[in-house]
PDB file of C-alpha atoms in Angstrom:
ATOM      1  CA  MET A   1      -2.792  14.486 -27.086  1.00 46.00           C
ATOM      2  CA  ASP A   2      -5.906  16.656 -26.960  1.00 48.00           C
ATOM      3  CA  ILE A   3      -8.258  17.001 -29.919  1.00 49.00           C
ATOM      4  CA  ILE A   4      -9.179  20.327 -31.529  1.00 47.00           C
ATOM      5  CA  LEU A   5     -12.925  20.812 -31.764  1.00 53.00           C
ATOM      6  CA  GLY A   6     -14.451  20.556 -35.191  1.00 48.00           C
ATOM      7  CA  GLY A   7     -13.672  16.938 -36.172  1.00 43.00           C
ATOM      8  CA  PRO A   8     -16.181  14.276 -37.268  1.00 38.00           C
ATOM      9  CA  LYS A   9     -18.946  13.639 -34.767  1.00 40.00           C
ATOM     10  CA  PRO A  10     -20.509  10.147 -34.759  1.00 37.00           C
ATOM     11  CA  ALA A  11     -23.642   9.477 -32.734  1.00 35.00           C
ATOM     12  CA  ALA A  12     -23.217   9.945 -28.997  1.00 36.00           C
ATOM     13  CA  THR A  13     -22.811   7.016 -26.666  1.00 34.00           C
ATOM     14  CA  GLY A  14     -23.180   6.748 -22.888  1.00 37.00           C
ATOM     15  CA  ALA A  15     -20.900   8.904 -20.760  1.00 42.00           C
ATOM     16  CA  ALA A  16     -21.103   8.652 -16.994  1.00 49.00           C
ATOM     17  CA  GLY A  17     -20.826   5.117 -15.615  1.00 46.00           C
ATOM     18  CA  ALA A  18     -22.469   3.474 -12.594  1.00 53.00           C
ATOM     19  CA  ASN A  19     -20.995   5.918 -10.096  1.00 72.00           C
ATOM     20  CA  ALA A  20     -23.092   7.791  -7.544  1.00 79.00           C
ATOM     21  CA  TYR A  21     -20.652  10.712  -7.599  1.00 88.00           C
ATOM     22  CA  VAL A  22     -20.669  11.211 -11.382  1.00 92.00           C
ATOM     23  CA  LYS A  23     -23.483  12.558 -13.557  1.00 92.00           C
ATOM     24  CA  ASP A  24     -24.105  13.823 -17.078  1.00 94.00           C
ATOM     25  CA  SER A  25     -25.209  17.443 -17.270  1.00 93.00           C
ATOM     26  CA  SER A  26     -26.093  20.145 -19.757  1.00 92.00           C
ATOM     27  CA  THR A  27     -26.083  23.877 -20.348  1.00 90.00           C
ATOM     28  CA  ALA A  28     -29.496  24.195 -18.696  1.00 89.00           C
ATOM     29  CA  ALA A  29     -28.466  22.247 -15.589  1.00 90.00           C
ATOM     30  CA  PHE A  30     -24.951  23.669 -15.268  1.00 92.00           C
ATOM     31  CA  MET A  31     -25.894  26.266 -12.647  1.00 90.00           C
ATOM     32  CA  VAL A  32     -27.431  23.635 -10.348  1.00 89.00           C
ATOM     33  CA  ASP A  33     -25.097  20.714 -11.063  1.00 90.00           C
ATOM     34  CA  VAL A  34     -21.847  22.695 -10.937  1.00 91.00           C
ATOM     35  CA  ILE A  35     -22.068  26.231  -9.564  1.00 89.00           C
ATOM     36  CA  GLU A  36     -24.549  25.538  -6.752  1.00 86.00           C
ATOM     37  CA  ALA A  37     -23.247  22.026  -6.047  1.00 87.00           C
ATOM     38  CA  SER A  38     -19.696  23.322  -5.686  1.00 87.00           C
ATOM     39  CA  ALA A  39     -20.767  25.131  -2.526  1.00 81.00           C
ATOM     40  CA  GLN A  40     -20.792  21.700  -0.892  1.00 77.00           C
ATOM     41  CA  GLN A  41     -17.598  20.164  -2.309  1.00 84.00           C
ATOM     42  CA  PRO A  42     -15.350  20.534  -5.366  1.00 91.00           C
ATOM     43  CA  VAL A  43     -17.016  19.630  -8.666  1.00 94.00           C
ATOM     44  CA  ILE A  44     -14.879  18.372 -11.557  1.00 96.00           C
ATOM     45  CA  VAL A  45     -16.315  19.171 -14.995  1.00 95.00           C
ATOM     46  CA  ASP A  46     -15.163  16.924 -17.835  1.00 96.00           C
ATOM     47  CA  PHE A  47     -15.793  18.370 -21.303  1.00 95.00           C
ATOM     48  CA  TRP A  48     -15.786  15.430 -23.695  1.00 95.00           C
ATOM     49  CA  ALA A  49     -17.284  13.993 -26.892  1.00 94.00           C
ATOM     50  CA  PRO A  50     -18.045  10.400 -27.897  1.00 93.00           C
ATOM     51  CA  TRP A  51     -15.725  10.636 -30.943  1.00 94.00           C
ATOM     52  CA  CYS A  52     -12.745  11.808 -28.850  1.00 93.00           C
ATOM     53  CA  GLY A  53     -10.164   9.067 -28.268  1.00 92.00           C
ATOM     54  CA  PRO A  54      -8.276  10.768 -25.389  1.00 93.00           C
ATOM     55  CA  CYS A  55     -11.626  11.450 -23.696  1.00 94.00           C
ATOM     56  CA  LYS A  56     -12.227   7.702 -23.528  1.00 93.00           C
ATOM     57  CA  GLN A  57      -8.922   7.341 -21.695  1.00 93.00           C
ATOM     58  CA  LEU A  58      -9.331  10.273 -19.321  1.00 94.00           C
ATOM     59  CA  GLY A  59     -13.012   9.887 -18.446  1.00 93.00           C
ATOM     60  CA  PRO A  60     -12.786   6.471 -16.744  1.00 93.00           C
ATOM     61  CA  ALA A  61      -9.621   7.507 -14.883  1.00 94.00           C
ATOM     62  CA  LEU A  62     -11.372  10.594 -13.518  1.00 95.00           C
ATOM     63  CA  GLU A  63     -14.471   8.594 -12.575  1.00 93.00           C
ATOM     64  CA  LYS A  64     -12.357   6.028 -10.729  1.00 92.00           C
ATOM     65  CA  ALA A  65     -10.484   8.701  -8.775  1.00 93.00           C
ATOM     66  CA  VAL A  66     -13.750  10.444  -7.887  1.00 92.00           C
ATOM     67  CA  ALA A  67     -15.303   7.159  -6.749  1.00 89.00           C
ATOM     68  CA  GLU A  68     -12.291   6.463  -4.542  1.00 88.00           C
ATOM     69  CA  ALA A  69     -12.736   9.899  -2.927  1.00 87.00           C
ATOM     70  CA  LYS A  70     -16.165   8.685  -1.671  1.00 82.00           C
ATOM     71  CA  GLY A  71     -18.022  11.967  -1.857  1.00 82.00           C
ATOM     72  CA  ALA A  72     -15.195  14.406  -1.135  1.00 86.00           C
ATOM     73  CA  VAL A  73     -15.488  15.537  -4.753  1.00 91.00           C
ATOM     74  CA  ARG A  74     -18.089  15.111  -7.470  1.00 93.00           C
ATOM     75  CA  MET A  75     -17.882  14.968 -11.234  1.00 95.00           C
ATOM     76  CA  VAL A  76     -20.066  16.342 -14.005  1.00 96.00           C
ATOM     77  CA  LYS A  77     -19.662  15.320 -17.661  1.00 96.00           C
ATOM     78  CA  ILE A  78     -20.544  17.754 -20.451  1.00 95.00           C
ATOM     79  CA  ASN A  79     -20.867  16.454 -24.004  1.00 95.00           C
ATOM     80  CA  VAL A  80     -19.580  19.370 -26.116  1.00 93.00           C
ATOM     81  CA  ASP A  81     -21.530  18.196 -29.181  1.00 93.00           C
ATOM     82  CA  GLU A  82     -24.798  18.535 -27.274  1.00 93.00           C
ATOM     83  CA  ASN A  83     -23.860  21.734 -25.413  1.00 91.00           C
ATOM     84  CA  PRO A  84     -21.948  23.977 -27.863  1.00 90.00           C
ATOM     85  CA  GLU A  85     -23.128  27.223 -26.249  1.00 88.00           C
ATOM     86  CA  LEU A  86     -21.682  26.254 -22.850  1.00 88.00           C
ATOM     87  CA  SER A  87     -18.421  25.192 -24.476  1.00 86.00           C
ATOM     88  CA  ALA A  88     -18.252  28.566 -26.199  1.00 84.00           C
ATOM     89  CA  GLN A  89     -18.971  30.469 -22.974  1.00 83.00           C
ATOM     90  CA  LEU A  90     -16.129  28.689 -21.181  1.00 84.00           C
ATOM     91  CA  ARG A  91     -13.840  28.985 -24.253  1.00 83.00           C
ATOM     92  CA  ILE A  92     -13.359  25.232 -24.626  1.00 87.00           C
ATOM     93  CA  GLN A  93     -11.179  24.991 -27.736  1.00 85.00           C
ATOM     94  CA  SER A  94      -9.970  21.391 -27.438  1.00 90.00           C
ATOM     95  CA  ILE A  95     -11.000  18.259 -25.610  1.00 92.00           C
ATOM     96  CA  PRO A  96     -10.682  16.721 -23.215  1.00 92.00           C
ATOM     97  CA  THR A  97     -10.722  19.835 -21.045  1.00 93.00           C
ATOM     98  CA  VAL A  98     -11.303  19.581 -17.308  1.00 94.00           C
ATOM     99  CA  TYR A  99     -12.331  22.374 -14.958  1.00 93.00           C
ATOM    100  CA  ALA A 100     -12.644  22.154 -11.186  1.00 93.00           C
ATOM    101  CA  PHE A 101     -15.115  24.414  -9.378  1.00 92.00           C
ATOM    102  CA  PHE A 102     -15.333  25.124  -5.648  1.00 89.00           C
ATOM    103  CA  GLN A 103     -17.712  27.532  -3.951  1.00 84.00           C
ATOM    104  CA  GLY A 104     -18.935  28.708  -7.343  1.00 84.00           C
ATOM    105  CA  GLN A 105     -15.533  29.542  -8.795  1.00 85.00           C
ATOM    106  CA  PRO A 106     -13.079  27.675 -11.091  1.00 87.00           C
ATOM    107  CA  ILE A 107     -10.015  26.768  -9.015  1.00 87.00           C
ATOM    108  CA  ASP A 108      -8.079  24.452 -11.334  1.00 88.00           C
ATOM    109  CA  ALA A 109      -8.072  23.106 -14.892  1.00 89.00           C
ATOM    110  CA  PHE A 110      -6.117  21.090 -17.439  1.00 91.00           C
ATOM    111  CA  GLN A 111      -6.342  19.953 -21.060  1.00 90.00           C
ATOM    112  CA  GLY A 112      -5.600  16.592 -22.629  1.00 91.00           C
ATOM    113  CA  ALA A 113      -5.456  13.098 -21.162  1.00 90.00           C
ATOM    114  CA  LEU A 114      -3.252  12.571 -18.086  1.00 91.00           C
ATOM    115  CA  PRO A 115      -1.740   9.386 -16.627  1.00 91.00           C
ATOM    116  CA  ASP A 116      -3.772   7.820 -13.829  1.00 91.00           C
ATOM    117  CA  SER A 117      -1.225   8.924 -11.226  1.00 91.00           C
ATOM    118  CA  GLN A 118      -1.585  12.578 -12.256  1.00 92.00           C
ATOM    119  CA  VAL A 119      -5.373  12.291 -12.273  1.00 93.00           C
ATOM    120  CA  LYS A 120      -5.286  11.015  -8.685  1.00 92.00           C
ATOM    121  CA  THR A 121      -2.944  13.852  -7.708  1.00 92.00           C
ATOM    122  CA  PHE A 122      -5.332  16.364  -9.297  1.00 93.00           C
ATOM    123  CA  VAL A 123      -8.294  15.004  -7.309  1.00 93.00           C
ATOM    124  CA  LYS A 124      -6.273  14.841  -4.090  1.00 90.00           C
ATOM    125  CA  ARG A 125      -5.174  18.456  -4.549  1.00 90.00           C
ATOM    126  CA  LEU A 126      -8.787  19.569  -4.939  1.00 90.00           C
ATOM    127  CA  ILE A 127      -9.782  17.806  -1.729  1.00 87.00           C
ATOM    128  CA  GLU A 128      -6.888  19.429   0.116  1.00 83.00           C
ATOM    129  CA  GLN A 129      -7.803  22.857  -1.238  1.00 81.00           C
ATOM    130  CA  ALA A 130     -11.391  22.446  -0.090  1.00 77.00           C
ATOM    131  CA  GLY A 131     -10.274  21.296   3.344  1.00 70.00           C
ATOM    132  CA  ALA A 132      -7.838  24.188   3.694  1.00 56.00           C
ATOM    133  CA  ALA A 133     -10.659  26.559   2.831  1.00 53.00           C
ATOM    134  CA  GLY A 134     -12.687  25.131   5.672  1.00 50.00           C
ATOM    135  CA  GLY A 135     -15.450  24.303   3.223  1.00 50.00           C
ATOM    136  CA  PRO A 136     -18.645  22.378   3.933  1.00 53.00           C
ATOM    137  CA  ASP A 137     -16.965  19.109   2.958  1.00 59.00           C
ATOM    138  CA  ALA A 138     -14.623  19.382   5.939  1.00 63.00           C
ATOM    139  CA  ALA A 139     -17.645  19.838   8.200  1.00 73.00           C
ATOM    140  CA  VAL A 140     -19.330  16.782   6.680  1.00 79.00           C
ATOM    141  CA  ALA A 141     -16.224  14.668   7.262  1.00 77.00           C
ATOM    142  CA  GLU A 142     -16.137  15.776  10.894  1.00 79.00           C
ATOM    143  CA  ALA A 143     -19.841  14.997  11.307  1.00 86.00           C
ATOM    144  CA  LEU A 144     -19.339  11.509   9.853  1.00 87.00           C
ATOM    145  CA  GLU A 145     -16.558  10.859  12.363  1.00 85.00           C
ATOM    146  CA  GLN A 146     -18.783  12.031  15.226  1.00 90.00           C
ATOM    147  CA  ALA A 147     -21.654   9.821  14.085  1.00 92.00           C
ATOM    148  CA  ALA A 148     -19.367   6.785  13.774  1.00 90.00           C
ATOM    149  CA  GLN A 149     -18.089   7.408  17.297  1.00 90.00           C
ATOM    150  CA  LEU A 150     -21.663   7.628  18.599  1.00 92.00           C
ATOM    151  CA  MET A 151     -22.406   4.254  17.033  1.00 91.00           C
ATOM    152  CA  GLU A 152     -19.270   2.774  18.575  1.00 86.00           C
ATOM    153  CA  ASP A 153     -20.313   4.173  21.964  1.00 89.00           C
ATOM    154  CA  GLY A 154     -23.708   2.497  21.640  1.00 88.00           C
ATOM    155  CA  ASN A 155     -25.625   5.736  21.123  1.00 93.00           C
ATOM    156  CA  ALA A 156     -27.460   4.760  17.946  1.00 93.00           C
ATOM    157  CA  PRO A 157     -30.372   7.243  18.334  1.00 93.00           C
ATOM    158  CA  GLN A 158     -28.044  10.273  18.332  1.00 94.00           C
ATOM    159  CA  ALA A 159     -25.984   8.746  15.529  1.00 93.00           C
ATOM    160  CA  ALA A 160     -29.157   8.312  13.460  1.00 94.00           C
ATOM    161  CA  ALA A 161     -30.071  11.954  14.012  1.00 94.00           C
ATOM    162  CA  LEU A 162     -26.620  13.124  12.947  1.00 93.00           C
ATOM    163  CA  TYR A 163     -26.543  10.875   9.868  1.00 94.00           C
ATOM    164  CA  SER A 164     -29.975  12.254   8.918  1.00 94.00           C
ATOM    165  CA  ARG A 165     -28.684  15.827   9.118  1.00 90.00           C
ATOM    166  CA  ILE A 166     -25.735  14.930   6.895  1.00 90.00           C
ATOM    167  CA  LEU A 167     -28.107  13.441   4.321  1.00 91.00           C
ATOM    168  CA  GLN A 168     -30.223  16.604   4.393  1.00 88.00           C
ATOM    169  CA  HIS A 169     -27.035  18.431   3.428  1.00 82.00           C
ATOM    170  CA  ASP A 170     -25.950  15.790   0.876  1.00 83.00           C
ATOM    171  CA  SER A 171     -28.598  13.236  -0.080  1.00 85.00           C
ATOM    172  CA  GLU A 172     -26.084  11.043  -1.968  1.00 84.00           C
ATOM    173  CA  ASN A 173     -23.463  10.751   0.774  1.00 88.00           C
ATOM    174  CA  ALA A 174     -22.915   6.984   0.802  1.00 88.00           C
ATOM    175  CA  PRO A 175     -21.188   6.725   4.228  1.00 89.00           C
ATOM    176  CA  ALA A 176     -24.029   8.701   5.819  1.00 92.00           C
ATOM    177  CA  ALA A 177     -26.703   6.602   4.104  1.00 94.00           C
ATOM    178  CA  ALA A 178     -25.013   3.370   5.205  1.00 93.00           C
ATOM    179  CA  GLY A 179     -24.533   4.737   8.712  1.00 94.00           C
ATOM    180  CA  LEU A 180     -28.187   5.717   9.008  1.00 96.00           C
ATOM    181  CA  ILE A 181     -29.311   2.264   7.874  1.00 96.00           C
ATOM    182  CA  ARG A 182     -27.128   0.648  10.552  1.00 94.00           C
ATOM    183  CA  ALA A 183     -28.352   3.111  13.176  1.00 95.00           C
ATOM    184  CA  LEU A 184     -31.970   2.359  12.281  1.00 95.00           C
ATOM    185  CA  ILE A 185     -31.274  -1.360  12.602  1.00 93.00           C
ATOM    186  CA  ALA A 186     -29.631  -0.799  15.994  1.00 91.00           C
ATOM    187  CA  THR A 187     -32.651   1.138  17.249  1.00 92.00           C
ATOM    188  CA  GLY A 188     -35.122  -1.536  16.160  1.00 89.00           C
ATOM    189  CA  ARG A 189     -36.382   0.332  13.108  1.00 92.00           C
ATOM    190  CA  ALA A 190     -35.530  -2.248  10.469  1.00 91.00           C
ATOM    191  CA  ASP A 191     -38.683  -1.387   8.501  1.00 93.00           C
ATOM    192  CA  GLN A 192     -37.474   2.205   8.107  1.00 95.00           C
ATOM    193  CA  ALA A 193     -34.030   0.960   7.096  1.00 95.00           C
ATOM    194  CA  LYS A 194     -35.624  -1.304   4.482  1.00 94.00           C
ATOM    195  CA  ALA A 195     -37.723   1.563   3.126  1.00 95.00           C
ATOM    196  CA  MET A 196     -34.649   3.772   2.931  1.00 95.00           C
ATOM    197  CA  LEU A 197     -32.703   1.133   0.979  1.00 94.00           C
ATOM    198  CA  ALA A 198     -35.572   0.845  -1.482  1.00 94.00           C
ATOM    199  CA  GLN A 199     -35.341   4.576  -2.224  1.00 93.00           C
ATOM    200  CA  LEU A 200     -31.618   4.591  -3.033  1.00 92.00           C
ATOM    201  CA  SER A 201     -30.443   4.671  -6.640  1.00 89.00           C
ATOM    202  CA  PRO A 202     -29.053   1.497  -8.254  1.00 88.00           C
ATOM    203  CA  GLU A 203     -25.681   3.241  -8.509  1.00 85.00           C
ATOM    204  CA  MET A 204     -25.545   3.943  -4.759  1.00 87.00           C
ATOM    205  CA  LEU A 205     -26.595   0.389  -3.922  1.00 88.00           C
ATOM    206  CA  LYS A 206     -23.493  -0.894  -5.730  1.00 85.00           C
ATOM    207  CA  LEU A 207     -21.143   1.048  -3.445  1.00 84.00           C
ATOM    208  CA  PRO A 208     -19.328  -1.037  -0.800  1.00 81.00           C
ATOM    209  CA  GLU A 209     -20.784   0.905   2.141  1.00 84.00           C
ATOM    210  CA  LEU A 210     -24.344   0.276   0.984  1.00 90.00           C
ATOM    211  CA  THR A 211     -23.700  -3.346   0.020  1.00 89.00           C
ATOM    212  CA  SER A 212     -22.457  -3.998   3.546  1.00 89.00           C
ATOM    213  CA  ALA A 213     -25.370  -2.122   5.138  1.00 92.00           C
ATOM    214  CA  ALA A 214     -27.871  -4.072   3.023  1.00 93.00           C
ATOM    215  CA  GLN A 215     -26.288  -7.335   4.178  1.00 92.00           C
ATOM    216  CA  ALA A 216     -26.534  -6.148   7.785  1.00 93.00           C
ATOM    217  CA  LEU A 217     -30.239  -5.450   7.293  1.00 93.00           C
ATOM    218  CA  ALA A 218     -30.888  -8.853   5.716  1.00 91.00           C
ATOM    219  CA  LEU A 219     -29.128 -10.573   8.617  1.00 91.00           C
ATOM    220  CA  ALA A 220     -30.986  -8.482  11.185  1.00 88.00           C
ATOM    221  CA  GLU A 221     -34.325  -9.552   9.733  1.00 84.00           C
ATOM    222  CA  GLU A 222     -33.216 -13.180   9.649  1.00 83.00           C
ATOM    223  CA  ALA A 223     -31.787 -13.026  13.164  1.00 85.00           C
ATOM    224  CA  ALA A 224     -34.895 -11.460  14.702  1.00 78.00           C
ATOM    225  CA  ALA A 225     -36.803 -14.713  14.226  1.00 72.00           C
ATOM    226  CA  ALA A 226     -34.140 -16.689  16.100  1.00 76.00           C
ATOM    227  CA  ALA A 227     -33.594 -14.244  18.970  1.00 75.00           C
ATOM    228  CA  GLY A 228     -36.368 -15.660  21.127  1.00 79.00           C
ATOM    229  CA  GLU A 229     -35.028 -19.235  20.850  1.00 87.00           C
ATOM    230  CA  LEU A 230     -31.657 -18.583  22.494  1.00 89.00           C
ATOM    231  CA  THR A 231     -32.189 -20.685  25.627  1.00 89.00           C
ATOM    232  CA  ALA A 232     -33.877 -23.533  23.774  1.00 92.00           C
ATOM    233  CA  LEU A 233     -31.047 -23.662  21.219  1.00 93.00           C
ATOM    234  CA  GLN A 234     -28.413 -23.762  23.954  1.00 93.00           C
ATOM    235  CA  GLU A 235     -30.273 -26.675  25.564  1.00 94.00           C
ATOM    236  CA  ARG A 236     -30.387 -28.530  22.238  1.00 95.00           C
ATOM    237  CA  LEU A 237     -26.636 -28.174  21.834  1.00 95.00           C
ATOM    238  CA  ALA A 238     -25.983 -29.275  25.385  1.00 95.00           C
ATOM    239  CA  ALA A 239     -27.882 -32.474  24.589  1.00 96.00           C
ATOM    240  CA  ASP A 240     -26.208 -32.946  21.174  1.00 97.00           C
ATOM    241  CA  PRO A 241     -23.081 -30.877  20.338  1.00 95.00           C
ATOM    242  CA  ASN A 242     -23.296 -32.107  16.736  1.00 96.00           C
ATOM    243  CA  ASP A 243     -26.738 -30.584  16.165  1.00 96.00           C
ATOM    244  CA  HIS A 244     -25.500 -28.273  13.412  1.00 96.00           C
ATOM    245  CA  GLU A 245     -28.922 -26.855  12.641  1.00 95.00           C
ATOM    246  CA  ALA A 246     -29.255 -25.735  16.264  1.00 95.00           C
ATOM    247  CA  ARG A 247     -25.758 -24.234  16.189  1.00 96.00           C
ATOM    248  CA  LEU A 248     -26.514 -22.299  13.007  1.00 95.00           C
ATOM    249  CA  LYS A 249     -29.700 -20.916  14.542  1.00 93.00           C
ATOM    250  CA  LEU A 250     -27.808 -20.139  17.748  1.00 94.00           C
ATOM    251  CA  ALA A 251     -25.326 -18.052  15.752  1.00 94.00           C
ATOM    252  CA  MET A 252     -28.212 -16.037  14.337  1.00 92.00           C
ATOM    253  CA  ALA A 253     -29.744 -15.597  17.795  1.00 91.00           C
ATOM    254  CA  LEU A 254     -26.409 -14.375  19.155  1.00 92.00           C
ATOM    255  CA  TYR A 255     -26.058 -12.045  16.171  1.00 90.00           C
ATOM    256  CA  ALA A 256     -29.452 -10.578  17.056  1.00 86.00           C
ATOM    257  CA  THR A 257     -28.262  -9.803  20.591  1.00 85.00           C
ATOM    258  CA  GLY A 258     -25.158  -8.029  19.243  1.00 85.00           C
ATOM    259  CA  ASP A 259     -22.706 -10.643  20.555  1.00 91.00           C
ATOM    260  CA  LYS A 260     -20.563 -10.811  17.412  1.00 92.00           C
ATOM    261  CA  GLU A 261     -17.731 -12.823  18.957  1.00 95.00           C
ATOM    262  CA  ALA A 262     -20.042 -15.568  20.197  1.00 96.00           C
ATOM    263  CA  ALA A 263     -21.995 -15.621  16.922  1.00 95.00           C
ATOM    264  CA  ALA A 264     -18.791 -16.087  14.924  1.00 96.00           C
ATOM    265  CA  GLU A 265     -17.462 -18.709  17.339  1.00 97.00           C
ATOM    266  CA  ALA A 266     -20.668 -20.750  17.030  1.00 96.00           C
ATOM    267  CA  LEU A 267     -20.216 -20.947  13.266  1.00 96.00           C
ATOM    268  CA  LEU A 268     -16.496 -21.639  13.547  1.00 96.00           C
ATOM    269  CA  GLU A 269     -17.244 -24.528  15.921  1.00 96.00           C
ATOM    270  CA  SER A 270     -19.720 -25.965  13.432  1.00 96.00           C
ATOM    271  CA  ILE A 271     -17.070 -25.756  10.695  1.00 96.00           C
ATOM    272  CA  ARG A 272     -14.530 -27.473  12.973  1.00 95.00           C
ATOM    273  CA  ARG A 273     -16.925 -30.352  13.598  1.00 96.00           C
ATOM    274  CA  ASN A 274     -18.223 -30.800  10.051  1.00 96.00           C
ATOM    275  CA  ARG A 275     -17.305 -28.161   7.508  1.00 93.00           C
ATOM    276  CA  SER A 276     -19.334 -29.759   4.684  1.00 95.00           C
ATOM    277  CA  TRP A 277     -22.643 -29.976   6.609  1.00 96.00           C
ATOM    278  CA  ASN A 278     -25.582 -28.714   4.548  1.00 96.00           C
ATOM    279  CA  GLU A 279     -23.342 -27.597   1.661  1.00 95.00           C
ATOM    280  CA  GLU A 280     -21.059 -25.574   3.950  1.00 95.00           C
ATOM    281  CA  ALA A 281     -23.935 -23.606   5.426  1.00 96.00           C
ATOM    282  CA  ALA A 282     -21.920 -22.473   8.453  1.00 96.00           C
ATOM    283  CA  ARG A 283     -19.072 -21.102   6.359  1.00 95.00           C
ATOM    284  CA  LYS A 284     -21.451 -19.308   4.011  1.00 94.00           C
ATOM    285  CA  GLN A 285     -23.279 -17.751   6.967  1.00 94.00           C
ATOM    286  CA  LEU A 286     -19.996 -16.614   8.471  1.00 94.00           C
ATOM    287  CA  ILE A 287     -19.053 -14.898   5.191  1.00 93.00           C
ATOM    288  CA  LYS A 288     -22.357 -13.005   5.376  1.00 91.00           C
ATOM    289  CA  PHE A 289     -21.391 -11.855   8.868  1.00 93.00           C
ATOM    290  CA  PHE A 290     -18.054 -10.615   7.532  1.00 89.00           C
ATOM    291  CA  GLU A 291     -19.809  -8.666   4.765  1.00 87.00           C
ATOM    292  CA  ALA A 292     -22.196  -7.065   7.259  1.00 88.00           C
ATOM    293  CA  TRP A 293     -19.488  -6.163   9.787  1.00 85.00           C
ATOM    294  CA  GLY A 294     -17.045  -4.906   7.169  1.00 79.00           C
ATOM    295  CA  PRO A 295     -13.399  -5.890   6.541  1.00 75.00           C
ATOM    296  CA  MET A 296     -12.007  -3.497   9.181  1.00 72.00           C
ATOM    297  CA  ASP A 297     -14.078  -4.867  12.063  1.00 81.00           C
ATOM    298  CA  PRO A 298     -11.843  -6.597  14.655  1.00 88.00           C
ATOM    299  CA  VAL A 299     -14.182  -9.602  14.870  1.00 91.00           C
ATOM    300  CA  THR A 300     -14.077  -9.984  11.089  1.00 90.00           C
ATOM    301  CA  ALA A 301     -10.277  -9.934  11.115  1.00 87.00           C
ATOM    302  CA  SER A 302      -9.843 -12.417  13.970  1.00 91.00           C
ATOM    303  CA  SER A 303     -12.566 -14.748  12.707  1.00 93.00           C
ATOM    304  CA  ARG A 304     -11.090 -14.756   9.199  1.00 90.00           C
ATOM    305  CA  ARG A 305      -7.772 -15.883  10.644  1.00 90.00           C
ATOM    306  CA  MET A 306      -9.450 -18.664  12.617  1.00 93.00           C
ATOM    307  CA  LEU A 307     -11.478 -19.742   9.571  1.00 92.00           C
ATOM    308  CA  SER A 308      -8.301 -19.973   7.496  1.00 90.00           C
ATOM    309  CA  SER A 309      -6.554 -22.051  10.153  1.00 91.00           C
ATOM    310  CA  ILE A 310      -9.510 -24.484  10.206  1.00 91.00           C
ATOM    311  CA  LEU A 311      -9.891 -24.776   6.438  1.00 87.00           C
ATOM    312  CA  PHE A 312      -6.194 -25.135   5.682  1.00 85.00           C
ATOM    313  CA  ALA A 313      -5.135 -27.165   8.704  1.00 69.00           C
TER     314      ALA A 313
END
């Protein structure tokens, strides 16, 4: 049940968690964080207090649903104890109370804690409303699809330019940030990708898209050193197929050339021959490849199946 304002108020504790799409705000920042930000995508405003039991149930559920939306909506948390004037202006009489704003206007609201399923439905409905309105978020989603297609077509320079424009529109768009890092790597600008990663917030760096992009950058830097040894490594293996160090380096050299299938097969062959060599170095390197390519990549999927068949044969 919701709680009527006016109860005991212990000292405040932390509100928003490690989520790039959630932030704490205040009366002074409300215009920027909610009204202006809602021109880009729906903004959910959670009015809460640290002494409110139902708030502790609802807040994490909302944050989880917002995180799963990956930038389609954002969330702002307002501590009513610290912002009584804003609560009064919006006639917040009990908490938790949740408002949703889009294009500067409130479009939905509810009071009290909801089950997780209803919270997800609420967030989904907001996204659908924004899409139906043809809002900026729909345009961003379309731009992300175009940029991903450019990358798939091998046109990394144009993809980088499009990802950059998306980030100018929304500096915390995780898919765009990850896409730009990968595009910079593909165009030989690993130093710029590294500098960009260093500027991202700790919260963004924890998101799956950025974790994968960071792994791709680390592998690209490691692989660059091996790229020039491709012929020599192939000759070493021709002379001794059990030269596991040469095969590991060959996988990195192949990774540097963009030949994912051959890079994975080199490591799989090493595992077939001696899976325990150098504390399972080949298997560990292959897992790094999977993290960099992402779980949906066809090479990741096929190589995972082959790895399982080798390990559990």
